[in-house]
């Protein structure tokens, strides 16, 4: 059996290893290296690193549709994509302390009141529950350790020599591999980029994905939440190469979370299941996808920088709402500004699309008025997507190196996990 090294114990890496172990692959031939901690050691504030990666402390919402979360079906076709996603969902259920609580919401009809301003993307979502993720992580980890998988924690992979099949751990240590699964997620995006540049890996062109995290009392949105818990409002301006969508909606016990990437602040959200955390708020990203921008990564970085004041991101509310508390009871780290101007400084005229989006929400949700606030920015840095062989996600230049998860622009738990499983099926 080949020696497999998996860089990143995130959703993709863990699902890949599980598929191998499930199918009798000798666990002692699998090593997973992660710069974060095991599920027994990992702290709640370690949002992006450690067992199950960003998925480990995420909102635990498993989207179940091929049009959501990257382009899985591009690689393997619709039918296979759904089957792979089923496997990921089953893995989360299998290690869940109360699998019967994992429920699926499946909205069916687009309501009239949102028209003509918005479309609504309807798709099923499985809710694992943030509060259970930690327990799931421990059970899942134990299974892999029992299966012989070696984990190396709190160790950052600093380089990979694709030619000589070597992984560098810090300055002195090295490890060889026969096959390498590269699943470093969003926290390893700069690493993936550096490797792509060093090895001149051919990549696919990417769009910019940037916007704000919108927050308001839940009552204003209840009519829509009743139809779709994680509603996705969207609109498209085809001729301008711009589209907008509401992204990752959280309700009931909804908290805004600050993300720290490249030394800058941006915002995201998560929801708790436990009633004790109920705050009756709703938050979601208003994300704009802009196609055709030269060097989209650099453009996004610049825009994010312009929205930083005194070392944090910014917050604006026309009705002077104050930023909310986090689930730990602190205020979300953010600098309050008095107008939406900073968004224009950062995004230029593109900010108008976001302002219009909010204005149209005020029309279709009549009680909303100005009772809202926005955390700026929310950003998705899409890593340069290296060209891979569609049948197994191996690099076109190095066919024993597989890119998976957010490192291959997956965006989301189900698709990231599915990619990991897809790779392992090809190895098996
Ligand atoms: C706050 C938050 C909430 C989210 N909520 C949801 C949700 O509800 N539903 C959903 O579908 N998606 C959600 N997401 C996105 C989802 O978590 C990711 O898309 C998914 O985890 C990506 O999986 P991955 O395996 O590619 O990377 P990750 O899960 O991010 O794992 C990558 C791992 O690689 C490790 N790593 C990185 N670089 C190195 C290195 N150089 N050396 C060693 N280790 C390294 C990291 O420590 C990390 O553990 C959320 C993300 C965040 C941040």
Short mmCIF file of C-alpha atoms in Angstrom, two decimals, residues 3-7 29-33 157 167 175-182:
data_model
loop_
_atom_site.label_atom_id
_atom_site.label_comp_id
_atom_site.label_asym_id
_atom_site.label_seq_id
_atom_site.Cartn_x
_atom_site.Cartn_y
_atom_site.Cartn_z
CA UNK A 3 2.11 5.87 2.06
CA UNK A 4 -0.46 8.66 2.10
CA UNK A 5 0.20 12.00 3.75
CA UNK A 6 -2.77 14.30 4.25
CA UNK A 7 -1.98 17.94 4.91
CA UNK A 29 0.04 4.08 6.05
CA UNK A 30 -1.93 7.29 6.56
CA UNK A 31 -0.50 10.35 8.29
CA UNK A 32 -2.50 13.52 8.84
CA UNK A 33 -0.60 16.70 9.69
CA UNK A 157 3.72 22.16 6.89
CA UNK A 167 6.79 17.39 3.04
CA UNK A 175 8.49 13.36 5.64
CA UNK A 176 8.22 11.44 2.41
CA UNK A 177 5.00 10.34 0.72
CA UNK A 178 3.80 8.23 -2.17
CA UNK A 179 0.57 10.18 -2.45
CA UNK A 180 -0.28 13.54 -0.95
CA UNK A 181 -3.76 14.90 -0.23
CA UNK A 182 -3.64 18.67 0.10
#
